Amino acid sequence: YIARGVESKVANVIGTGIAPNGLATNEAEVNALWADWTAIADADGTFDLYGMMAAAYRAMVLDGEVLIRKRPRRVADGYTVPLQLQLLEIDWLDSTKTGTQGGNTIIAGIEYNAIGQRVAYWLFDQHPGEQVSMRKGRAASKAVPADSIIHLYNPGRPGQGRGVTDLASIIARPRDLETYD
């Protein structure tokens, strides 16, 4: 039931994808660039842009948040638009990273400057759930500038730094029904 509800929510919010409607004088050229870019926007090559929208929204509903990393590309790489996006499960964020760094404060993997602006996200160099090679050891996290990250979540209160799954309020009832069954 929950999986079907999540898929219905994704279908109702994202549908087949949210597309812009250009009003530029060179609208045909802009639309052609958009069409080219949507096909190659995923740095991992799994989705087109519209599939990424659905996957990102689904992750936000299930996990409460998702990270989208901007991956600039060189002009020599041959992309018509030299930018790709990479969807990252929230597990990539080092939520154990807390403390100070050069006058900034790090809370649950997000680094803030003195006036509370996000300046970096501490991301692991590999997914922490993946098998780690014996030579490399434990996954390490590094600061990635905040302007390279889109942190997609739905803050429920002012100043909320991290997301909460939409399922938090209902998860006990399905567990109880499963136990009853």
PDB file of C-alpha atoms in Angstrom, residues 124-127 131-140 142:
ATOM      1  CA  PHE A 124      31.844  10.497   1.218  1.00  0.00           C
ATOM      2  CA  ASP A 125      34.180   9.641  -1.651  1.00  0.00           C
ATOM      3  CA  GLN A 126      32.141   6.455  -2.204  1.00  0.00           C
ATOM      4  CA  HIS A 127      28.746   5.218  -1.085  1.00  0.00           C
ATOM      5  CA  GLN A 131      31.954  -2.830  -0.446  1.00  0.00           C
ATOM      6  CA  VAL A 132      35.195  -1.072   0.484  1.00  0.00           C
ATOM      7  CA  SER A 133      38.449  -2.415  -0.869  1.00  0.00           C
ATOM      8  CA  MET A 134      40.874  -3.597   1.795  1.00  0.00           C
ATOM      9  CA  ARG A 135      43.631  -1.282   0.539  1.00  0.00           C
ATOM     10  CA  LYS A 136      41.559   1.874   0.642  1.00  0.00           C
ATOM     11  CA  GLY A 137      39.982   1.311   4.038  1.00  0.00           C
ATOM     12  CA  ARG A 138      36.992   3.202   5.331  1.00  0.00           C
ATOM     13  CA  ALA A 139      35.233   5.778   3.150  1.00  0.00           C
ATOM     14  CA  ALA A 140      36.348   9.334   3.905  1.00  0.00           C
ATOM     15  CA  LYS A 142      35.398  15.749   1.916  1.00  0.00           C
TER      16      LYS A 142
END
